[in-house]
Coordinates of C-alpha atoms and ligand atoms in Angstrom, one line a residue:
M1 CA 1.0 -28.0 11.6
C2 CA -1.4 -25.9 13.6
G3 CA -4.7 -27.0 15.0
I4 CA -7.9 -25.1 14.0
A5 CA -11.5 -25.6 15.2
G6 CA -14.9 -23.9 14.7
Y7 CA -18.4 -24.1 16.1
I8 CA -21.8 -22.8 15.0
G9 CA -25.0 -23.7 16.7
L10 CA -27.2 -22.8 19.7
R11 CA -24.7 -23.7 22.5
Q12 CA -22.0 -21.3 23.8
A13 CA -19.2 -21.8 21.4
S14 CA -16.2 -20.9 23.6
P15 CA -16.2 -23.9 26.1
L16 CA -16.5 -26.2 23.1
L17 CA -13.7 -24.5 21.2
L18 CA -11.5 -24.6 24.3
E19 CA -12.0 -28.3 24.7
A20 CA -11.2 -28.7 21.0
L21 CA -8.0 -26.7 21.4
R22 CA -6.9 -29.1 24.3
R23 CA -7.4 -32.0 21.9
L24 CA -5.6 -30.4 19.0
E25 CA -2.7 -29.1 21.1
Y26 CA -0.5 -31.9 19.9
R27 CA -0.4 -30.2 16.5
G28 CA 1.3 -27.2 17.9
Y29 CA 1.5 -25.4 21.2
D30 CA 3.3 -22.1 21.1
S31 CA 0.3 -19.8 21.1
V32 CA -3.5 -20.0 21.3
G33 CA -6.5 -17.9 20.4
M34 CA -10.2 -17.7 19.8
A35 CA -12.6 -15.4 18.0
I36 CA -16.3 -15.3 18.9
Q37 CA -19.1 -13.5 17.2
H38 CA -21.5 -11.8 19.5
D39 CA -23.9 -8.7 19.3
N40 CA -22.6 -7.8 15.8
C41 CA -19.0 -7.8 17.0
V42 CA -16.2 -10.2 16.8
E43 CA -14.1 -10.5 20.0
I44 CA -10.6 -12.0 19.8
R45 CA -8.6 -13.2 22.8
K46 CA -5.2 -14.8 22.3
G47 CA -1.7 -15.1 23.7
P48 CA 1.6 -17.0 23.6
G49 CA 2.0 -20.3 25.5
K50 CA 0.1 -23.6 25.8
V51 CA -3.6 -23.8 26.0
A52 CA -3.9 -24.1 29.8
A53 CA -1.5 -21.1 30.3
V54 CA -3.2 -18.9 27.8
D55 CA -6.6 -19.8 29.1
S56 CA -5.7 -18.8 32.6
E57 CA -4.9 -15.3 31.2
C58 CA -7.7 -15.0 28.6
H59 CA -10.6 -16.9 30.3
F60 CA -11.8 -18.1 26.9
A61 CA -14.9 -19.8 28.3
E62 CA -16.3 -16.5 29.5
M63 CA -16.6 -15.2 25.9
P64 CA -20.3 -15.1 25.0
G65 CA -21.6 -16.2 21.6
T66 CA -22.7 -19.2 19.7
L67 CA -20.4 -19.0 16.7
G68 CA -16.6 -19.0 16.8
I69 CA -13.2 -20.2 15.6
S70 CA -10.0 -21.1 17.5
H71 CA -6.4 -22.0 16.8
T72 CA -3.3 -23.5 18.4
R73 CA -0.1 -22.6 16.7
W74 CA 3.2 -24.2 15.6
S75 CA 5.2 -21.2 14.4
T76 CA 6.5 -21.0 10.9
H77 CA 6.5 -17.3 10.0
G78 CA 7.2 -15.1 13.0
G79 CA 8.1 -16.4 16.5
P80 CA 5.6 -17.4 19.2
S81 CA 4.2 -14.2 20.5
Q82 CA 0.9 -12.3 21.2
R83 CA 1.1 -10.5 17.9
N84 CA 1.7 -13.6 15.9
A85 CA -1.0 -15.7 17.6
H86 CA -4.1 -16.4 15.6
P87 CA -6.9 -15.4 15.0
F88 CA -6.2 -12.2 13.0
F89 CA -8.5 -9.2 12.4
D90 CA -8.7 -7.0 9.4
A91 CA -8.4 -3.2 10.0
S92 CA -12.2 -2.8 10.6
K93 CA -12.2 -5.7 13.1
R94 CA -15.2 -7.1 11.2
F95 CA -13.4 -10.2 9.9
A96 CA -11.4 -12.8 11.7
V97 CA -9.3 -15.7 10.4
V98 CA -7.5 -18.8 11.7
H99 CA -5.1 -20.6 9.3
N100 CA -3.1 -23.9 9.2
G101 CA -0.4 -24.2 6.5
I102 CA 1.9 -21.8 4.7
I103 CA 1.0 -19.1 2.2
E104 CA 4.1 -19.2 0.1
N105 CA 3.5 -15.9 -1.8
Y106 CA 2.7 -13.9 1.3
L107 CA 5.5 -11.4 0.9
E108 CA 4.3 -10.5 -2.5
L109 CA 0.7 -10.2 -1.2
K110 CA 1.8 -8.2 1.8
E111 CA 3.5 -5.7 -0.5
L112 CA 0.4 -5.3 -2.7
L113 CA -1.8 -4.9 0.4
R114 CA 0.6 -2.4 1.9
R115 CA 0.4 -0.3 -1.3
D116 CA -3.4 -0.2 -0.6
G117 CA -2.7 1.2 2.8
V118 CA -3.1 -2.0 4.8
V119 CA -1.2 -2.0 8.1
F120 CA -0.1 -5.4 9.3
S121 CA -0.2 -6.4 13.0
S122 CA 1.9 -9.6 12.8
D123 CA 4.9 -11.2 11.1
T124 CA 2.9 -14.1 9.9
D125 CA 2.0 -15.3 6.4
S126 CA -1.6 -16.0 7.6
E127 CA -2.6 -12.4 8.2
V128 CA -2.8 -11.6 4.4
I129 CA -5.9 -13.8 4.2
V130 CA -8.0 -11.6 6.5
H131 CA -7.0 -8.4 4.7
L132 CA -7.7 -9.9 1.3
T133 CA -11.1 -11.1 2.6
S134 CA -12.0 -7.7 3.8
Q135 CA -10.9 -6.1 0.5
N136 CA -12.9 -8.7 -1.6
F137 CA -16.1 -8.6 0.6
K138 CA -19.1 -7.3 -1.4
G139 CA -21.8 -8.7 0.8
D140 CA -21.3 -12.4 0.6
L141 CA -18.5 -13.9 2.7
L142 CA -18.2 -17.1 0.7
E143 CA -17.7 -15.2 -2.5
A144 CA -15.1 -13.0 -0.9
V145 CA -13.2 -16.1 0.2
R146 CA -13.6 -17.6 -3.3
S147 CA -11.8 -14.5 -4.6
V148 CA -9.1 -14.7 -2.0
V149 CA -8.1 -18.3 -2.7
K150 CA -7.3 -17.2 -6.3
H151 CA -4.5 -15.1 -4.9
L152 CA -3.0 -17.7 -2.6
Q153 CA -0.1 -20.1 -3.3
G154 CA 0.9 -22.7 -0.8
A155 CA -0.9 -25.1 1.5
Y156 CA -3.8 -24.1 3.7
A157 CA -6.9 -24.9 5.6
F158 CA -8.5 -21.8 7.0
C159 CA -11.8 -20.5 8.6
V160 CA -13.2 -17.0 8.3
I161 CA -16.0 -15.4 10.2
N162 CA -17.4 -11.8 10.2
N163 CA -19.3 -9.8 12.7
V164 CA -22.9 -10.3 11.4
D165 CA -23.4 -13.3 9.1
R166 CA -24.3 -16.5 11.0
E167 CA -21.9 -18.7 9.0
I168 CA -18.3 -19.9 9.0
I169 CA -16.5 -20.1 5.7
V170 CA -13.7 -22.7 5.3
A171 CA -11.2 -23.3 2.5
R172 CA -8.9 -26.1 2.0
N173 CA -5.9 -26.7 -0.2
G174 CA -3.3 -29.1 1.1
S175 CA -3.9 -29.0 4.9
P176 CA -6.4 -31.2 6.7
L177 CA -9.9 -30.0 7.6
V178 CA -12.9 -32.0 8.7
I179 CA -16.5 -30.8 9.3
G180 CA -18.6 -32.5 12.1
I181 CA -22.3 -32.6 11.3
G182 CA -24.6 -32.2 14.3
Q183 CA -28.3 -31.5 14.9
G184 CA -28.8 -27.8 14.7
E185 CA -25.0 -27.3 15.1
N186 CA -21.9 -28.0 13.1
F187 CA -18.2 -28.3 14.0
I188 CA -14.9 -27.8 12.3
G189 CA -11.5 -29.4 13.3
S190 CA -8.1 -30.1 11.9
D191 CA -9.1 -33.7 12.9
V192 CA -12.1 -35.4 14.4
S193 CA -10.7 -35.3 18.0
A194 CA -11.8 -31.6 18.0
F195 CA -15.5 -32.6 18.3
V196 CA -15.7 -36.5 18.4
E197 CA -17.9 -36.5 21.6
H198 CA -20.5 -34.3 19.9
T199 CA -20.9 -36.1 16.6
K200 CA -19.6 -39.1 14.7
K201 CA -20.9 -37.8 11.4
V202 CA -18.0 -36.2 9.5
M203 CA -17.2 -34.7 6.1
Y204 CA -13.6 -34.5 5.0
L205 CA -13.1 -31.4 2.8
D206 CA -11.1 -32.1 -0.3
D207 CA -8.3 -29.9 -1.7
F208 CA -9.5 -26.9 -3.8
S209 CA -12.8 -26.7 -2.0
L210 CA -14.8 -24.2 0.1
A211 CA -17.7 -24.7 2.5
R212 CA -20.3 -22.4 3.8
I213 CA -21.3 -23.8 7.2
T214 CA -24.4 -22.6 9.1
K215 CA -26.0 -24.2 12.1
D216 CA -28.3 -26.3 10.0
N217 CA -26.5 -26.6 6.7
V218 CA -23.2 -27.3 5.0
Q219 CA -22.7 -26.3 1.3
V220 CA -19.5 -27.3 -0.4
S221 CA -18.2 -26.0 -3.7
D222 CA -15.0 -26.0 -5.7
F223 CA -12.8 -22.9 -6.1
A224 CA -14.6 -22.1 -9.4
G225 CA -18.0 -22.2 -7.7
N226 CA -19.4 -25.5 -8.8
P227 CA -21.4 -27.3 -6.1
L228 CA -19.8 -30.5 -4.8
P229 CA -21.7 -33.4 -3.2
L230 CA -21.7 -33.8 0.5
Q231 CA -19.8 -37.0 1.4
V232 CA -20.8 -37.6 5.0
K233 CA -19.2 -40.6 6.8
T234 CA -19.8 -42.1 10.2
I235 CA -16.6 -42.7 12.1
D236 CA -16.0 -45.3 14.8
W237 CA -13.6 -43.4 17.0
D238 CA -14.3 -42.9 20.6
L239 CA -13.1 -40.3 22.9
E240 CA -11.7 -42.6 25.5
Q241 CA -9.2 -43.9 22.9
A242 CA -7.8 -40.4 22.9
Q243 CA -7.4 -40.0 26.7
K244 CA -4.7 -41.2 29.0
Q245 CA -6.5 -43.9 31.0
G246 CA -4.4 -43.5 34.1
Y247 CA -1.0 -43.4 32.5
K248 CA 1.3 -40.5 33.4
H249 CA 1.8 -39.7 29.7
F250 CA 0.1 -40.5 26.4
M251 CA 3.5 -41.9 25.2
L252 CA 3.6 -44.4 28.0
K253 CA 0.0 -45.4 27.4
E254 CA 0.8 -45.8 23.7
I255 CA 3.9 -48.0 24.4
F256 CA 1.7 -50.3 26.5
E257 CA -0.9 -50.5 23.8
Q258 CA 1.5 -52.2 21.5
P259 CA 0.4 -55.8 22.0
Q260 CA -3.1 -54.8 21.1
V261 CA -1.8 -52.7 18.2
A262 CA 0.2 -55.6 16.9
Q263 CA -2.9 -57.8 17.1
D264 CA -5.0 -55.3 15.2
S265 CA -2.4 -54.7 12.5
L266 CA -1.9 -58.5 12.1
K267 CA -5.6 -58.8 11.3
Q268 CA -5.4 -56.3 8.5
A269 CA -5.8 -57.9 5.1
V270 CA -2.7 -57.3 3.0
S271 CA -2.4 -58.5 -0.6
I272 CA 0.1 -57.2 -3.1
T273 CA -1.1 -58.8 -6.4
V274 CA 1.4 -57.4 -8.8
R275 CA 5.1 -58.0 -8.1
P276 CA 7.0 -54.8 -8.8
A277 CA 10.4 -54.7 -10.4
R278 CA 11.6 -52.4 -7.6
I279 CA 10.1 -50.8 -4.5
I280 CA 10.9 -47.3 -3.4
I281 CA 9.9 -46.6 0.2
V282 CA 9.3 -42.9 1.0
A283 CA 8.7 -41.6 4.5
C284 CA 10.0 -39.3 7.2
G285 CA 11.4 -39.8 10.7
T286 CA 10.2 -42.8 12.6
A287 CA 8.1 -44.0 9.6
S288 CA 11.2 -44.0 7.5
Y289 CA 13.1 -46.2 10.1
A290 CA 10.2 -48.7 9.9
G291 CA 10.8 -48.5 6.1
Y292 CA 14.5 -49.4 6.5
V293 CA 13.4 -52.5 8.4
G294 CA 11.0 -53.2 5.5
K295 CA 13.9 -53.1 3.1
Y296 CA 15.8 -55.9 4.9
L297 CA 12.7 -58.0 5.0
I298 CA 11.4 -57.5 1.5
E299 CA 14.8 -58.1 -0.1
K300 CA 15.4 -61.2 2.0
L301 CA 11.9 -62.8 1.7
A302 CA 10.7 -61.6 -1.6
D303 CA 13.9 -60.8 -3.5
V304 CA 12.5 -57.5 -4.7
P305 CA 15.1 -54.7 -4.6
V306 CA 14.1 -51.9 -2.2
I307 CA 15.4 -48.3 -2.1
N308 CA 14.7 -46.2 1.0
E309 CA 14.2 -42.5 0.4
I310 CA 13.7 -39.7 2.9
A311 CA 10.6 -38.1 1.4
S312 CA 11.9 -34.5 1.8
E313 CA 14.9 -35.5 -0.4
F314 CA 13.1 -37.6 -2.8
R315 CA 10.6 -34.9 -3.8
Y316 CA 13.4 -32.6 -5.1
Q317 CA 15.4 -35.3 -6.9
E318 CA 14.8 -36.5 -10.4
P319 CA 14.6 -40.1 -9.5
P320 CA 14.7 -42.5 -12.5
L321 CA 11.3 -44.1 -11.9
S322 CA 9.8 -46.7 -14.1
K323 CA 6.3 -47.9 -14.6
D324 CA 7.2 -51.3 -13.1
D325 CA 8.2 -49.7 -9.8
L326 CA 6.0 -49.4 -6.7
V327 CA 6.3 -46.4 -4.4
V328 CA 5.4 -47.2 -0.9
A329 CA 4.6 -44.2 1.4
I330 CA 4.5 -44.8 5.1
S331 CA 2.9 -42.3 7.4
Q332 CA 1.1 -42.3 10.7
S333 CA -0.7 -39.0 10.2
G334 CA -1.3 -39.4 6.4
E335 CA -0.7 -35.6 6.3
T336 CA 3.1 -35.2 6.2
A337 CA 3.7 -32.7 3.5
D338 CA 7.0 -34.2 2.2
T339 CA 5.6 -37.7 2.0
L340 CA 2.5 -36.4 0.3
A341 CA 4.7 -34.6 -2.2
A342 CA 6.7 -37.8 -2.8
V343 CA 3.5 -39.6 -3.6
R344 CA 2.4 -36.9 -6.0
L345 CA 5.8 -37.0 -7.7
A346 CA 5.5 -40.8 -8.2
K347 CA 2.0 -40.4 -9.6
K348 CA 3.2 -37.7 -12.0
H349 CA 5.6 -40.3 -13.3
G350 CA 2.8 -42.8 -13.7
V351 CA 4.2 -45.0 -11.0
K352 CA 1.8 -47.0 -8.8
T353 CA 1.6 -45.9 -5.2
L354 CA 0.8 -47.9 -2.0
G355 CA 0.2 -46.1 1.3
L356 CA 0.8 -47.7 4.7
I357 CA -1.2 -45.2 6.7
N358 CA -2.7 -44.9 10.2
V359 CA -5.2 -42.1 10.0
V360 CA -8.2 -43.2 8.0
D361 CA -9.2 -41.0 5.1
S362 CA -6.2 -38.7 5.6
T363 CA -4.9 -36.9 2.5
I364 CA -2.2 -39.5 1.6
A365 CA -4.6 -42.4 2.3
R366 CA -7.0 -40.8 -0.3
E367 CA -4.4 -40.0 -2.9
V368 CA -2.5 -43.3 -3.2
D369 CA -3.6 -46.0 -5.6
Q370 CA -3.8 -48.6 -2.8
V371 CA -4.0 -48.0 0.9
I372 CA -3.4 -50.4 3.8
Y373 CA -4.4 -49.1 7.1
T374 CA -1.8 -49.8 9.9
R375 CA -4.5 -49.8 12.7
A376 CA -2.5 -48.2 15.5
G377 CA -5.6 -46.2 16.6
P378 CA -5.2 -42.5 17.5
E379 CA -1.6 -41.7 18.5
I380 CA -1.5 -38.5 20.6
G381 CA 2.1 -38.5 22.1
V382 CA 4.2 -36.5 19.7
A383 CA 6.9 -39.2 19.8
S384 CA 5.7 -42.0 17.7
T385 CA 5.7 -45.4 19.3
K386 CA 2.7 -47.6 18.6
A387 CA 2.5 -46.3 15.1
F388 CA 6.0 -47.6 14.5
M389 CA 5.0 -51.0 15.8
S390 CA 2.0 -51.1 13.5
Q391 CA 4.1 -50.0 10.5
L392 CA 6.6 -52.8 11.3
V393 CA 3.8 -55.4 11.4
T394 CA 2.3 -54.1 8.1
L395 CA 5.6 -54.1 6.4
Y396 CA 6.2 -57.7 7.4
K397 CA 2.8 -58.5 6.0
V398 CA 3.7 -56.7 2.7
A399 CA 7.0 -58.6 2.5
Y400 CA 5.4 -62.0 3.2
S401 CA 2.6 -61.2 0.7
L402 CA 5.2 -60.4 -2.0
A403 CA 6.9 -63.7 -1.2
D404 CA 3.5 -65.4 -1.5
R405 CA 3.5 -66.4 2.1
T406 CA 1.4 -65.4 5.1
F407 CA 2.8 -63.6 8.1
D408 CA 1.3 -65.4 11.0
P409 CA 3.8 -65.3 13.9
Q410 CA 2.6 -67.4 16.7
Q411 CA 2.9 -65.6 20.0
L412 CA 4.1 -62.3 18.7
V413 CA 1.5 -60.5 20.7
S414 CA 2.3 -62.3 24.0
L415 CA 6.0 -61.8 23.4
I416 CA 5.5 -58.0 23.1
T417 CA 3.5 -58.2 26.3
K418 CA 6.4 -60.0 27.9
V419 CA 9.0 -57.4 26.8
L420 CA 6.8 -54.7 28.4
E421 CA 7.4 -56.4 31.7
M422 CA 11.0 -55.3 31.7
Q423 CA 9.9 -51.7 32.6
P424 CA 11.3 -51.8 36.1
Q425 CA 14.8 -52.9 34.9
V426 CA 14.7 -50.2 32.2
K427 CA 13.8 -47.6 34.8
E428 CA 16.8 -48.6 36.9
I429 CA 19.1 -48.2 33.9
A430 CA 17.6 -44.9 33.1
Q431 CA 18.3 -43.8 36.7
K432 CA 21.9 -44.8 36.3
Y433 CA 22.5 -43.0 33.0
Y434 CA 20.1 -40.1 32.6
H435 CA 22.6 -37.4 33.5
H436 CA 24.9 -38.3 30.5
P437 CA 24.8 -35.6 27.8
H438 CA 25.5 -37.9 24.9
F439 CA 24.6 -41.4 23.9
L440 CA 25.6 -43.7 21.1
Y441 CA 23.3 -46.4 19.6
I442 CA 24.7 -49.2 17.5
G443 CA 23.2 -52.2 15.7
R444 CA 23.8 -54.3 12.5
N445 CA 21.5 -55.4 9.7
R446 CA 17.8 -55.2 10.6
N447 CA 18.8 -53.9 14.1
F448 CA 20.5 -50.8 12.6
P449 CA 17.2 -49.0 11.9
L450 CA 16.2 -49.8 15.4
A451 CA 19.3 -48.0 16.7
L452 CA 18.3 -45.0 14.6
E453 CA 14.8 -45.1 16.1
G454 CA 16.1 -45.5 19.7
A455 CA 18.4 -42.5 19.2
L456 CA 15.6 -40.4 17.7
K457 CA 13.3 -41.3 20.6
L458 CA 15.9 -40.2 23.1
K459 CA 16.8 -37.0 21.5
E460 CA 13.3 -35.8 20.8
I461 CA 11.8 -36.3 24.2
S462 CA 14.9 -35.9 26.6
Y463 CA 16.9 -33.4 24.5
I464 CA 20.0 -35.6 25.0
H465 CA 22.3 -35.8 22.0
A466 CA 22.2 -39.3 20.6
E467 CA 23.9 -40.7 17.5
A468 CA 23.1 -44.0 15.8
Y469 CA 25.5 -46.0 13.7
A470 CA 25.7 -49.3 11.9
A471 CA 28.0 -51.0 14.3
G472 CA 30.5 -51.8 11.5
E473 CA 30.9 -48.1 10.8
L474 CA 32.2 -47.2 14.2
K475 CA 35.9 -47.7 13.3
H476 CA 35.5 -45.4 10.3
G477 CA 35.2 -42.3 12.5
P478 CA 32.6 -42.3 15.3
I479 CA 34.7 -44.4 17.6
A480 CA 36.6 -41.2 18.3
L481 CA 33.6 -40.1 20.3
V482 CA 33.8 -43.0 22.7
S483 CA 34.7 -42.2 26.4
D484 CA 33.1 -43.1 29.7
E485 CA 31.0 -39.9 29.3
M486 CA 29.2 -41.3 26.2
P487 CA 27.4 -44.6 26.9
T488 CA 26.6 -46.9 24.1
V489 CA 23.3 -48.7 23.7
A490 CA 24.2 -51.9 21.8
L491 CA 21.5 -53.9 20.0
C492 CA 23.0 -57.4 20.2
P493 CA 20.4 -60.2 20.0
Q494 CA 21.6 -63.7 19.1
D495 CA 20.9 -63.4 15.4
Q496 CA 23.1 -64.0 12.4
V497 CA 25.2 -60.9 13.1
Y498 CA 25.6 -61.5 16.8
A499 CA 29.4 -62.4 16.7
K500 CA 30.1 -59.3 14.6
T501 CA 28.3 -57.0 16.9
I502 CA 30.0 -58.5 20.0
S503 CA 33.4 -57.6 18.3
N504 CA 32.2 -54.0 17.9
I505 CA 31.2 -53.9 21.5
E506 CA 34.6 -55.1 22.5
E507 CA 36.2 -52.3 20.5
I508 CA 34.1 -49.8 22.5
K509 CA 34.9 -51.5 25.8
A510 CA 38.6 -51.3 25.1
R511 CA 38.3 -47.6 24.9
Q512 CA 36.6 -47.2 28.3
G513 CA 33.1 -46.9 26.8
R514 CA 30.2 -47.9 28.9
I515 CA 27.8 -50.4 27.3
I516 CA 24.1 -51.0 27.8
S517 CA 23.3 -54.1 25.8
I518 CA 19.9 -55.3 24.7
A519 CA 20.4 -59.0 24.2
T520 CA 18.8 -62.4 24.1
E521 CA 17.6 -64.0 27.4
G522 CA 20.1 -66.6 28.5
D523 CA 23.1 -65.0 26.8
E524 CA 25.8 -65.0 29.5
R525 CA 28.7 -64.0 27.2
I526 CA 27.2 -60.5 26.7
K527 CA 27.6 -59.8 30.4
S528 CA 31.4 -59.8 30.2
V529 CA 31.4 -57.0 27.7
S530 CA 28.5 -54.9 29.0
D531 CA 28.0 -52.7 32.0
D532 CA 24.2 -53.4 32.0
V533 CA 22.1 -55.8 30.0
L534 CA 18.4 -55.8 29.2
Y535 CA 17.2 -59.2 28.1
V536 CA 14.5 -59.7 25.5
P537 CA 12.9 -63.2 24.8
K538 CA 14.5 -65.5 22.3
V539 CA 12.7 -65.3 19.0
D540 CA 13.1 -66.2 15.4
D541 CA 15.9 -64.0 14.0
I542 CA 13.5 -62.1 11.8
L543 CA 11.3 -61.0 14.7
Y544 CA 13.9 -59.3 16.8
P545 CA 12.9 -55.7 15.7
F546 CA 9.6 -56.2 17.5
M547 CA 11.5 -57.2 20.7
L548 CA 14.2 -54.5 20.6
V549 CA 11.9 -51.5 20.0
V550 CA 10.1 -51.8 23.3
P551 CA 13.1 -51.4 25.6
L552 CA 14.4 -48.6 23.4
Q553 CA 11.1 -46.7 23.7
L554 CA 11.0 -47.3 27.5
L555 CA 14.6 -46.2 28.0
A556 CA 14.0 -42.9 26.2
Y557 CA 10.7 -42.4 28.1
H558 CA 12.2 -43.0 31.6
I559 CA 15.3 -40.9 30.9
A560 CA 13.1 -38.0 29.7
D561 CA 10.8 -38.5 32.7
L562 CA 13.7 -38.4 35.2
K563 CA 14.8 -35.2 33.5
G564 CA 11.3 -33.7 34.0
C565 CA 10.7 -33.1 30.3
D566 CA 7.3 -32.4 28.8
I567 CA 7.2 -35.8 27.2
D568 CA 4.0 -35.6 25.2
K569 CA 4.8 -32.2 23.9
P570 CA 8.5 -31.9 23.3
R571 CA 9.9 -28.5 22.5
N572 CA 10.0 -27.3 18.8
L573 CA 8.0 -30.3 17.6
A574 CA 4.4 -31.0 16.4
K575 CA 2.6 -34.2 15.8
S576 CA 1.7 -33.7 12.2
V577 CA 4.2 -32.0 9.9
T578 CA 2.0 -30.5 7.3
V579 CA 4.6 -28.0 6.1
E580 CA 7.8 -28.5 4.3
Ligands
LIG601 C1 9.2 -39.2 15.8 C2 8.1 -38.9 14.9 C3 8.3 -38.3 13.6 C4 7.3 -38.9 12.6 C5 7.5 -38.2 11.2 C6 6.6 -38.7 10.2 O1 8.8 -39.8 17.0 O2 6.9 -39.0 15.3 O3 9.7 -38.6 13.2 O4 7.5 -40.2 12.4 O5 7.3 -36.8 11.4 O6 5.2 -38.6 10.5 P1 4.1 -39.4 9.8 O7 4.3 -40.8 10.1 O8 2.8 -38.8 10.4 O9 4.2 -39.1 8.3

């Protein structure tokens, strides 16, 4: 959940590490810090706040030295503050550590260390690592870290340096870590964006492994000390993909990339050869809403029963799984801790797993039996948009493949381009409604998960309270909320549930509710029951989710923008949720 970076070479480390922090900031942004080795000392500068703010206080790039580590934090143990910012020193200030993940047994370890006279300077779980390293150091930093990992329970990726050795030691168990291999220099990052302009040769560290990284060499071994082969890959990412290209926010850029994303995802080969008795879809947040759309599709087209499970719930249930089931994990990052745990649980029961994953070679992508990459490209905005689009396309392909058919929707890409043209109308509606403190979203059937997604987008980036309901549920309680203070976004395209949804809209209207409908071009009737209408093109019933999601994303975006919110980095969130 935090971002970590490292550099060793001949260049000044601090400007490179500062740039890496800017790129990794999407992973967490409540405090920032850097440790640089220079003249047999380690210097640490750090503070609470986002990278730019902390840098203006700490002037990171002025720190001299050609070896260092850095960190941008998303708090788990201990609030965002100077004392809880990484890196951490041991008492002698010879060792420094940055950590991403959670050390679950840290209280027990802290107690043992305290008995040995260790004084802690933070409230974090991470600080135990540096004190244990110092205690276990007998001249070889790698061996010290090898002893340390034996004491640790939980998920981690961490980097350790000391004041004299020209090396960075890294350890991984459950949190992502990638090494960039350069010429006479090497890099470390929580993902490749930390160093992608310097090298495209990368090595993903596996769980339960350690690496000793010098400027000319990388040695990898397992926790027991057995050497592991170096598996260097060349990536085809380019930095421009990760920059804003003139858009005000990454989120807006990513919304507008959706026609291209749909095209790329459509090209992906999808073949499900064995028809399962049942499919269980496991995912979190937006990815889980894509999964709900998948259920409607797979059941309708392929007649295979589908169960949708929120990964954080599934992992602690005792689901009756059978060998004929297929567990489908959907994840943009491929690092979400709960989704990963759900995959591991399925594998433990001997159930086959399929991953629909965006980030290539991410942990879930590597652990599932079969992976289909969703091809959204790097998604930087914390609110997921284009990844959802790519997940939808891929799920449609899965459903069609299970039905022995090919999903080849003519004009889907140009239709998505067309819905994007409604941005000016969406902006006008945002202007009219952005001051409302509550919103209701309704939809039926395949449109219901879209209502959930629309409400999630609004709440996470604008901090407006939004509730989504299956339209037929309204009269069972939530209709009590309706007043002219709480507008309803009604998903009402002319599909098979159109008439039913219109009735639900009428019920809201009769109670002075204000309605923003998203409907099919040419539908005049909807105007009489709505205050405002956004029209999407007429498509085959089954394709409406692709049309509806775009205005929902744009509405959330423009409302948040009018409210002056930090859209790409909403409060309390992080892009990749690698903790429970
Ligand atoms: C919402 C959002 C989250 C993620 C969820 C799963 O905009 O981004 O709800 O969808 O945290 O993340 P992944 O797909 O990386 O597993």
